[in-house]
Amino acid sequence: MAEQATAPLSEAHNVSGPGEAPAAGPARPPATPEGMALAYGSLVLMALLPIFFGALRSVTCAKSKNASDMPETITSRDAARFPIVASCTLFGLYLFFKIFSQEYINLLLSMYFFVLGILALSHTISPVMNKFFPANFPSKQYQLLFTQGSGENKEEIVNYEFDSKDLVCLAMSSVVGVWYLLRKHWIANNLFGLAFSLNGVELLHLNNVSTGCILLGGLFVYDVFWVFGTNVMVTVAKSFEAPIKLVFPQDLLEKGLEADNFAMLGLGDVVIPGIFIALLLRFDISLKKNTHTYFYTSFVAYIFGLGLTIFIMHVFKHAQPALLYLVPACIGFPLLMALVKGEVTEMFSYESSAEILPHTPRLTHFPTVSGSPASLADSMQQKLSCPRRRRQQSPSAM
């Protein structure tokens, strides 16, 4: 599920302007200071939760012995190509919205993210839900398999294993999915958005710090260009009805749950720094010093960068490319800490894929739907006493 969560990152939206109304519809009254404080404080909290817990789960995921549950590794080549692919995708969406009916495009996207959201949310809640199932809960195994070709040329399109516990999680997630599909409610949107973000941070792994710097640096330029250089990203952000951004109403205090004057933060501004922060956590663990210095340093740097984004946005009254502030903070703070501690060489020589992920498939193309929420949850809880049946699977990737 985390692989799918990365797809929307190409169209990541940024924090919207204060009290900014959609392109259509009547003008709204300005948001109150209390409403804005609540909205942006909630956005910051929602951004921190998937980064923190996704980073912790990435460590357990990296130690998984089940080859089918291994995370995807982003190499330097993938990182260099990502901003180009993201730009093409973003501009393609912009053209689609200009040429075709926005209503029909969003209907197709809603169905697509309805399926992905259910799978992502199911995987997210599985570790928690498994603690509530009684020991005698019947656990039957199922497999959904689609292939093309035959013999040696047979290729898996979908290979999805699940059990009875997964069905319960999928049913619960489907309720949220139907709610989102019918109402497009901001709470349902955020549940899916948080699930996508956590999956992305957990299952997308940078292979080293240099790759992280390439990825963040490239997307730094991407974000600045498409926000300040054109109106493409802002246009897509307002037109694209999909759970690829976290939103919170600035008029919640006045209108309650039916509020509709939203501030928003794109998932790309959560997941991209998040996978770099998760890498630094794994680097901390590799040092075997029982400290998480670089993880906490980068975590604080993210808070600082996001807070600075919101501050600058209110000063200039214009949507801001969050990565403009997040990238220097998330790279600069840990690097400064490494200089102080004399560990710069260790930091840049650390190879996540070599030390923790010896058999991780490279990220080379967009993924098919594969994997199992239950198997991922089992590996995260390290229930190795009852290992799942292994199956051969061609590595899925972006």
Short mmCIF file of C-alpha atoms in Angstrom, two decimals:
data_model
loop_
_atom_site.label_atom_id
_atom_site.label_comp_id
_atom_site.label_asym_id
_atom_site.label_seq_id
_atom_site.Cartn_x
_atom_site.Cartn_y
_atom_site.Cartn_z
CA MET A 1 0.00 0.00 0.00
CA ALA A 2 2.83 2.39 0.63
CA GLU A 3 3.85 2.18 -2.99
CA GLN A 4 0.51 3.58 -4.06
CA ALA A 5 0.80 6.30 -1.49
CA THR A 6 3.72 7.73 -3.36
CA ALA A 7 1.83 8.21 -6.58
CA PRO A 8 0.08 11.37 -5.39
CA LEU A 9 3.35 12.86 -4.28
CA SER A 10 3.97 14.05 -7.77
CA GLU A 11 0.99 16.35 -7.41
CA ALA A 12 1.72 17.45 -3.84
CA HIS A 13 -0.09 20.61 -2.85
CA ASN A 14 1.21 23.19 -0.45
CA VAL A 15 -0.12 25.08 2.50
CA SER A 16 -2.88 27.31 1.24
CA GLY A 17 -3.18 30.99 1.90
CA PRO A 18 -5.07 32.14 4.99
CA GLY A 19 -8.80 32.19 4.40
CA GLU A 20 -8.25 31.29 0.75
CA ALA A 21 -11.48 30.42 -1.02
CA PRO A 22 -11.83 27.98 -3.90
CA ALA A 23 -11.83 29.22 -7.46
CA ALA A 24 -15.61 29.04 -7.62
CA GLY A 25 -18.28 29.97 -5.16
CA PRO A 26 -19.10 33.01 -3.01
CA ALA A 27 -16.37 34.84 -1.13
CA ARG A 28 -15.98 33.77 2.47
CA PRO A 29 -15.41 36.02 5.46
CA PRO A 30 -11.83 36.12 6.75
CA ALA A 31 -10.88 33.36 9.17
CA THR A 32 -10.59 34.37 12.80
CA PRO A 33 -7.17 34.25 14.51
CA GLU A 34 -8.42 31.43 16.73
CA GLY A 35 -9.67 29.46 13.73
CA MET A 36 -6.40 29.87 11.86
CA ALA A 37 -4.36 28.88 14.92
CA LEU A 38 -6.47 25.75 15.38
CA ALA A 39 -6.28 24.86 11.67
CA TYR A 40 -2.52 25.25 11.26
CA GLY A 41 -1.77 23.70 14.63
CA SER A 42 -3.83 20.68 13.60
CA LEU A 43 -2.05 20.47 10.25
CA VAL A 44 1.33 20.45 11.98
CA LEU A 45 0.17 17.71 14.36
CA MET A 46 -1.26 15.62 11.53
CA ALA A 47 2.02 15.97 9.62
CA LEU A 48 4.10 14.88 12.62
CA LEU A 49 2.11 11.75 13.48
CA PRO A 50 2.78 9.72 10.29
CA ILE A 51 6.42 10.83 10.24
CA PHE A 52 7.05 9.75 13.82
CA PHE A 53 5.19 6.44 13.76
CA GLY A 54 6.08 5.70 10.14
CA ALA A 55 9.78 6.09 10.97
CA LEU A 56 9.46 3.71 13.92
CA ARG A 57 7.61 1.17 11.81
CA SER A 58 10.21 1.51 9.04
CA VAL A 59 12.82 0.07 11.39
CA THR A 60 10.73 -3.02 12.09
CA CYS A 61 9.78 -3.31 8.43
CA ALA A 62 13.46 -3.17 7.45
CA LYS A 63 14.23 -6.12 9.73
CA SER A 64 11.48 -8.25 8.24
CA LYS A 65 12.69 -11.67 7.11
CA ASN A 66 9.80 -12.15 4.71
CA ALA A 67 10.96 -11.18 1.22
CA SER A 68 7.42 -10.34 0.12
CA ASP A 69 7.16 -7.76 2.89
CA MET A 70 10.41 -5.97 2.19
CA PRO A 71 10.18 -2.20 1.64
CA GLU A 72 11.00 -0.47 -1.61
CA THR A 73 14.44 1.13 -1.86
CA ILE A 74 14.97 4.45 -3.61
CA THR A 75 18.40 4.70 -5.22
CA SER A 76 20.23 7.82 -6.36
CA ARG A 77 19.09 7.19 -9.94
CA ASP A 78 15.46 7.00 -8.83
CA ALA A 79 15.90 10.16 -6.76
CA ALA A 80 17.33 12.09 -9.71
CA ARG A 81 14.45 11.06 -11.99
CA PHE A 82 11.67 11.68 -9.51
CA PRO A 83 11.36 15.50 -9.91
CA ILE A 84 11.17 15.08 -13.69
CA VAL A 85 8.45 12.43 -13.44
CA ALA A 86 6.65 14.53 -10.85
CA SER A 87 6.75 17.60 -13.08
CA CYS A 88 5.39 15.70 -16.07
CA THR A 89 2.60 14.22 -13.98
CA LEU A 90 1.68 17.57 -12.45
CA PHE A 91 1.60 19.37 -15.80
CA GLY A 92 -0.35 16.49 -17.36
CA LEU A 93 -3.02 16.83 -14.67
CA TYR A 94 -3.09 20.57 -15.25
CA LEU A 95 -3.78 20.03 -18.97
CA PHE A 96 -6.43 17.44 -18.21
CA PHE A 97 -8.27 19.85 -15.96
CA LYS A 98 -8.04 22.56 -18.61
CA ILE A 99 -9.25 20.37 -21.49
CA PHE A 100 -11.71 17.91 -19.95
CA SER A 101 -14.57 18.24 -17.51
CA GLN A 102 -13.31 18.51 -13.96
CA GLU A 103 -16.34 16.57 -12.74
CA TYR A 104 -15.58 13.41 -14.73
CA ILE A 105 -11.85 13.50 -14.00
CA ASN A 106 -12.48 13.73 -10.27
CA LEU A 107 -15.03 10.92 -10.49
CA LEU A 108 -12.39 8.59 -11.98
CA LEU A 109 -9.80 9.73 -9.45
CA SER A 110 -12.27 9.24 -6.60
CA MET A 111 -12.81 5.61 -7.58
CA TYR A 112 -9.06 5.04 -7.90
CA PHE A 113 -8.24 6.52 -4.51
CA PHE A 114 -11.27 4.82 -2.98
CA VAL A 115 -9.60 1.45 -3.59
CA LEU A 116 -6.10 2.60 -2.65
CA GLY A 117 -7.36 4.38 0.44
CA ILE A 118 -9.13 1.29 1.75
CA LEU A 119 -6.01 -0.84 1.30
CA ALA A 120 -3.73 1.78 2.86
CA LEU A 121 -6.02 2.40 5.83
CA SER A 122 -6.45 -1.35 6.38
CA HIS A 123 -2.68 -1.83 6.50
CA THR A 124 -2.34 1.13 8.87
CA ILE A 125 -4.85 -0.11 11.43
CA SER A 126 -3.94 -3.82 11.21
CA PRO A 127 -1.24 -3.76 13.95
CA VAL A 128 -3.63 -2.03 16.34
CA MET A 129 -6.66 -4.15 15.48
CA ASN A 130 -4.72 -7.42 15.81
CA LYS A 131 -4.29 -6.71 19.51
CA PHE A 132 -8.05 -6.75 20.01
CA PHE A 133 -8.78 -10.02 18.25
CA PRO A 134 -9.25 -12.93 20.70
CA ALA A 135 -6.78 -15.79 20.54
CA ASN A 136 -9.48 -18.18 19.26
CA PHE A 137 -10.53 -15.85 16.43
CA PRO A 138 -10.82 -18.02 13.27
CA SER A 139 -8.04 -17.18 10.83
CA LYS A 140 -8.55 -18.45 7.30
CA GLN A 141 -6.10 -17.64 4.53
CA TYR A 142 -7.12 -16.15 1.17
CA GLN A 143 -5.27 -15.11 -1.95
CA LEU A 144 -6.30 -12.88 -4.84
CA LEU A 145 -4.06 -13.56 -7.84
CA PHE A 146 -4.10 -12.13 -11.37
CA THR A 147 -1.44 -13.05 -13.90
CA GLN A 148 -0.77 -12.49 -17.58
CA GLY A 149 1.03 -14.80 -19.96
CA SER A 150 1.80 -18.44 -19.38
CA GLY A 151 4.71 -20.70 -18.54
CA GLU A 152 8.02 -18.93 -18.07
CA ASN A 153 6.50 -15.69 -19.36
CA LYS A 154 3.82 -15.59 -16.68
CA GLU A 155 3.85 -12.27 -14.85
CA GLU A 156 1.93 -11.33 -11.71
CA ILE A 157 -0.35 -8.33 -12.02
CA VAL A 158 -2.04 -8.62 -8.62
CA ASN A 159 -0.97 -10.98 -5.86
CA TYR A 160 -2.80 -10.17 -2.66
CA GLU A 161 -2.80 -12.46 0.38
CA PHE A 162 -5.10 -11.85 3.32
CA ASP A 163 -6.88 -13.64 6.13
CA SER A 164 -10.01 -13.28 8.26
CA LYS A 165 -8.50 -10.50 10.35
CA ASP A 166 -7.67 -8.58 7.20
CA LEU A 167 -11.30 -8.85 6.11
CA VAL A 168 -12.40 -7.17 9.32
CA CYS A 169 -9.88 -4.36 8.82
CA LEU A 170 -10.88 -4.03 5.17
CA ALA A 171 -14.56 -3.85 6.15
CA MET A 172 -13.86 -1.08 8.66
CA SER A 173 -11.76 0.79 6.12
CA SER A 174 -14.49 0.37 3.50
CA VAL A 175 -16.90 2.30 5.73
CA VAL A 176 -14.49 5.24 5.66
CA GLY A 177 -14.09 4.74 1.91
CA VAL A 178 -17.82 4.90 1.24
CA TRP A 179 -18.08 7.96 3.49
CA TYR A 180 -15.35 9.67 1.49
CA LEU A 181 -16.80 8.61 -1.86
CA LEU A 182 -20.29 9.90 -1.06
CA ARG A 183 -19.54 13.00 0.99
CA LYS A 184 -15.90 13.93 0.33
CA HIS A 185 -15.86 14.86 4.01
CA TRP A 186 -12.62 16.38 5.25
CA ILE A 187 -12.32 13.90 8.13
CA ALA A 188 -12.53 10.92 5.74
CA ASN A 189 -10.03 12.70 3.48
CA ASN A 190 -7.61 13.08 6.39
CA LEU A 191 -7.97 9.45 7.47
CA PHE A 192 -6.94 8.34 3.99
CA GLY A 193 -4.24 11.01 3.80
CA LEU A 194 -2.72 9.97 7.11
CA ALA A 195 -2.79 6.32 6.01
CA PHE A 196 -1.04 7.16 2.72
CA SER A 197 1.57 9.21 4.58
CA LEU A 198 2.33 6.58 7.19
CA ASN A 199 2.60 3.87 4.54
CA GLY A 200 4.93 6.02 2.50
CA VAL A 201 7.29 6.79 5.38
CA GLU A 202 7.24 3.16 6.53
CA LEU A 203 7.73 1.34 3.25
CA LEU A 204 9.74 3.74 1.07
CA HIS A 205 13.40 3.60 2.09
CA LEU A 206 16.27 5.77 0.92
CA ASN A 207 19.41 3.68 0.53
CA ASN A 208 21.76 6.37 1.89
CA VAL A 209 21.99 10.01 2.96
CA SER A 210 23.39 11.13 -0.39
CA THR A 211 20.32 9.78 -2.15
CA GLY A 212 18.16 11.62 0.34
CA CYS A 213 19.97 14.87 -0.41
CA ILE A 214 19.50 14.33 -4.16
CA LEU A 215 15.79 13.63 -3.76
CA LEU A 216 15.11 16.52 -1.40
CA GLY A 217 17.26 18.89 -3.45
CA GLY A 218 15.50 18.00 -6.69
CA LEU A 219 12.05 18.37 -5.18
CA PHE A 220 13.15 21.65 -3.60
CA VAL A 221 13.62 23.06 -7.11
CA TYR A 222 10.43 21.34 -8.32
CA ASP A 223 8.32 22.86 -5.54
CA VAL A 224 9.71 26.38 -5.91
CA PHE A 225 9.31 26.40 -9.69
CA TRP A 226 5.75 25.12 -9.85
CA VAL A 227 4.50 27.39 -7.05
CA PHE A 228 6.34 30.64 -7.76
CA GLY A 229 7.03 30.22 -11.48
CA THR A 230 3.55 29.17 -12.62
CA ASN A 231 -0.02 28.81 -11.41
CA VAL A 232 0.00 25.09 -12.24
CA MET A 233 0.34 23.65 -8.75
CA VAL A 234 -2.17 26.00 -7.13
CA THR A 235 -4.66 25.29 -9.94
CA VAL A 236 -4.29 21.53 -9.58
CA ALA A 237 -4.46 21.84 -5.78
CA LYS A 238 -7.86 23.53 -6.01
CA SER A 239 -9.21 21.23 -8.74
CA PHE A 240 -7.88 17.85 -7.63
CA GLU A 241 -10.44 16.13 -5.38
CA ALA A 242 -8.44 13.27 -3.90
CA PRO A 243 -7.03 12.45 -0.45
CA ILE A 244 -3.51 13.53 -1.36
CA LYS A 245 -3.51 16.48 0.99
CA LEU A 246 -4.26 17.02 4.66
CA VAL A 247 -6.90 19.65 5.27
CA PHE A 248 -8.37 21.37 8.30
CA PRO A 249 -11.13 24.00 8.35
CA GLN A 250 -10.30 27.47 9.58
CA ASP A 251 -13.98 28.08 10.37
CA LEU A 252 -14.47 24.95 12.48
CA LEU A 253 -15.32 27.01 15.57
CA GLU A 254 -18.09 28.81 13.70
CA LYS A 255 -19.55 26.02 11.54
CA GLY A 256 -18.54 22.81 13.28
CA LEU A 257 -17.97 19.67 11.22
CA GLU A 258 -19.67 21.24 8.19
CA ALA A 259 -16.96 23.91 7.93
CA ASP A 260 -15.57 24.46 4.42
CA ASN A 261 -12.81 27.11 4.55
CA PHE A 262 -9.77 24.86 4.51
CA ALA A 263 -6.05 25.21 5.03
CA MET A 264 -4.15 22.35 3.41
CA LEU A 265 -0.80 20.62 3.34
CA GLY A 266 0.23 18.24 0.56
CA LEU A 267 1.26 14.69 1.38
CA GLY A 268 4.50 15.27 -0.50
CA ASP A 269 5.46 17.80 2.16
CA VAL A 270 5.00 15.04 4.74
CA VAL A 271 6.31 11.89 3.06
CA ILE A 272 9.39 13.30 1.29
CA PRO A 273 10.97 14.76 4.45
CA GLY A 274 9.53 11.82 6.39
CA ILE A 275 11.46 9.13 4.51
CA PHE A 276 14.66 11.14 5.07
CA ILE A 277 13.91 11.40 8.80
CA ALA A 278 13.21 7.64 8.89
CA LEU A 279 16.59 7.02 7.23
CA LEU A 280 18.31 9.03 9.98
CA LEU A 281 16.52 6.94 12.61
CA ARG A 282 17.90 3.77 11.03
CA PHE A 283 21.33 5.45 10.92
CA ASP A 284 21.02 6.21 14.64
CA ILE A 285 20.29 2.55 15.32
CA SER A 286 23.24 1.45 13.18
CA LEU A 287 25.59 3.49 15.39
CA LYS A 288 24.60 1.25 18.34
CA LYS A 289 24.88 4.13 20.81
CA ASN A 290 21.34 3.77 22.21
CA THR A 291 20.58 7.35 21.18
CA HIS A 292 18.35 8.80 18.51
CA THR A 293 20.19 12.09 18.14
CA TYR A 294 19.84 12.51 14.38
CA PHE A 295 16.23 11.37 14.36
CA TYR A 296 15.18 13.89 16.99
CA THR A 297 17.30 16.61 15.41
CA SER A 298 15.66 16.13 12.02
CA PHE A 299 12.24 15.83 13.65
CA VAL A 300 12.71 19.19 15.37
CA ALA A 301 14.06 20.59 12.08
CA TYR A 302 10.84 19.52 10.35
CA ILE A 303 8.73 21.30 12.97
CA PHE A 304 10.86 24.41 12.55
CA GLY A 305 10.62 24.32 8.75
CA LEU A 306 6.87 23.79 8.72
CA GLY A 307 6.34 26.54 11.27
CA LEU A 308 8.47 28.87 9.17
CA THR A 309 6.37 28.00 6.11
CA ILE A 310 3.17 29.00 7.87
CA PHE A 311 4.75 32.20 9.20
CA ILE A 312 6.05 33.30 5.78
CA MET A 313 2.72 32.45 4.20
CA HIS A 314 0.90 34.80 6.53
CA VAL A 315 3.43 37.56 6.04
CA PHE A 316 3.18 37.49 2.22
CA LYS A 317 -0.45 36.27 1.98
CA HIS A 318 0.47 33.73 -0.71
CA ALA A 319 0.63 29.93 -0.94
CA GLN A 320 4.13 28.73 -0.11
CA PRO A 321 6.20 25.79 -1.40
CA ALA A 322 6.73 24.05 1.91
CA LEU A 323 9.82 22.19 0.71
CA LEU A 324 11.52 25.57 0.25
CA TYR A 325 11.80 25.71 4.02
CA LEU A 326 11.65 22.03 4.95
CA VAL A 327 14.55 20.83 2.78
CA PRO A 328 17.24 23.20 4.16
CA ALA A 329 16.05 22.52 7.71
CA CYS A 330 15.83 18.72 7.42
CA ILE A 331 19.24 18.46 5.73
CA GLY A 332 21.03 21.33 7.48
CA PHE A 333 20.19 20.53 11.10
CA PRO A 334 21.37 16.87 11.04
CA LEU A 335 24.44 17.79 8.99
CA LEU A 336 25.35 20.47 11.52
CA MET A 337 24.89 17.94 14.30
CA ALA A 338 27.15 15.48 12.47
CA LEU A 339 29.81 18.19 12.11
CA VAL A 340 29.66 18.92 15.82
CA LYS A 341 29.92 15.22 16.70
CA GLY A 342 32.53 14.46 14.05
CA GLU A 343 30.35 11.83 12.35
CA VAL A 344 29.93 13.28 8.87
CA THR A 345 31.94 10.43 7.30
CA GLU A 346 29.86 7.80 9.10
CA MET A 347 26.65 9.52 8.05
CA PHE A 348 27.45 9.62 4.33
CA SER A 349 29.02 6.16 4.27
CA TYR A 350 25.97 4.54 5.89
CA GLU A 351 24.14 2.25 3.48
CA SER A 352 20.64 1.33 4.62
CA SER A 353 20.18 -1.19 1.80
CA ALA A 354 23.45 -2.94 2.64
CA GLU A 355 23.18 -3.11 6.43
CA ILE A 356 19.48 -3.60 7.07
CA LEU A 357 17.90 -4.43 3.74
CA PRO A 358 20.17 -6.98 2.06
CA HIS A 359 17.54 -8.23 -0.39
CA THR A 360 15.46 -5.14 -0.97
CA PRO A 361 14.23 -4.73 -4.55
CA ARG A 362 15.16 -1.50 -6.30
CA LEU A 363 12.50 1.06 -7.10
CA THR A 364 12.38 1.08 -10.90
CA HIS A 365 8.78 1.45 -12.09
CA PHE A 366 5.30 2.14 -10.85
CA PRO A 367 3.91 -0.64 -8.66
CA THR A 368 1.14 -3.11 -9.10
CA VAL A 369 -1.16 -3.86 -6.20
CA SER A 370 0.56 -6.53 -4.13
CA GLY A 371 1.31 -7.49 -0.59
CA SER A 372 -0.87 -8.23 2.39
CA PRO A 373 -1.99 -5.98 5.24
CA ALA A 374 -1.88 -8.93 7.61
CA SER A 375 1.57 -10.08 6.60
CA LEU A 376 2.89 -6.55 6.92
CA ALA A 377 1.29 -6.22 10.33
CA ASP A 378 2.69 -9.57 11.43
CA SER A 379 6.22 -8.62 10.41
CA MET A 380 5.92 -5.29 12.17
CA GLN A 381 4.90 -7.06 15.39
CA GLN A 382 7.70 -9.60 14.81
CA LYS A 383 5.43 -12.57 15.26
CA LEU A 384 7.97 -14.91 13.77
CA SER A 385 6.75 -17.91 15.71
CA CYS A 386 4.04 -18.47 13.08
CA PRO A 387 5.63 -17.40 9.81
CA ARG A 388 3.50 -16.99 6.74
CA ARG A 389 3.94 -19.16 3.70
CA ARG A 390 6.52 -17.56 1.42
CA ARG A 391 5.69 -16.96 -2.19
CA GLN A 392 7.80 -15.92 -5.10
CA GLN A 393 7.00 -12.49 -6.37
CA SER A 394 8.62 -10.17 -8.86
CA PRO A 395 9.61 -7.01 -7.01
CA SER A 396 6.95 -4.38 -7.15
CA ALA A 397 8.07 -0.82 -7.50
CA MET A 398 6.92 2.60 -8.25
#
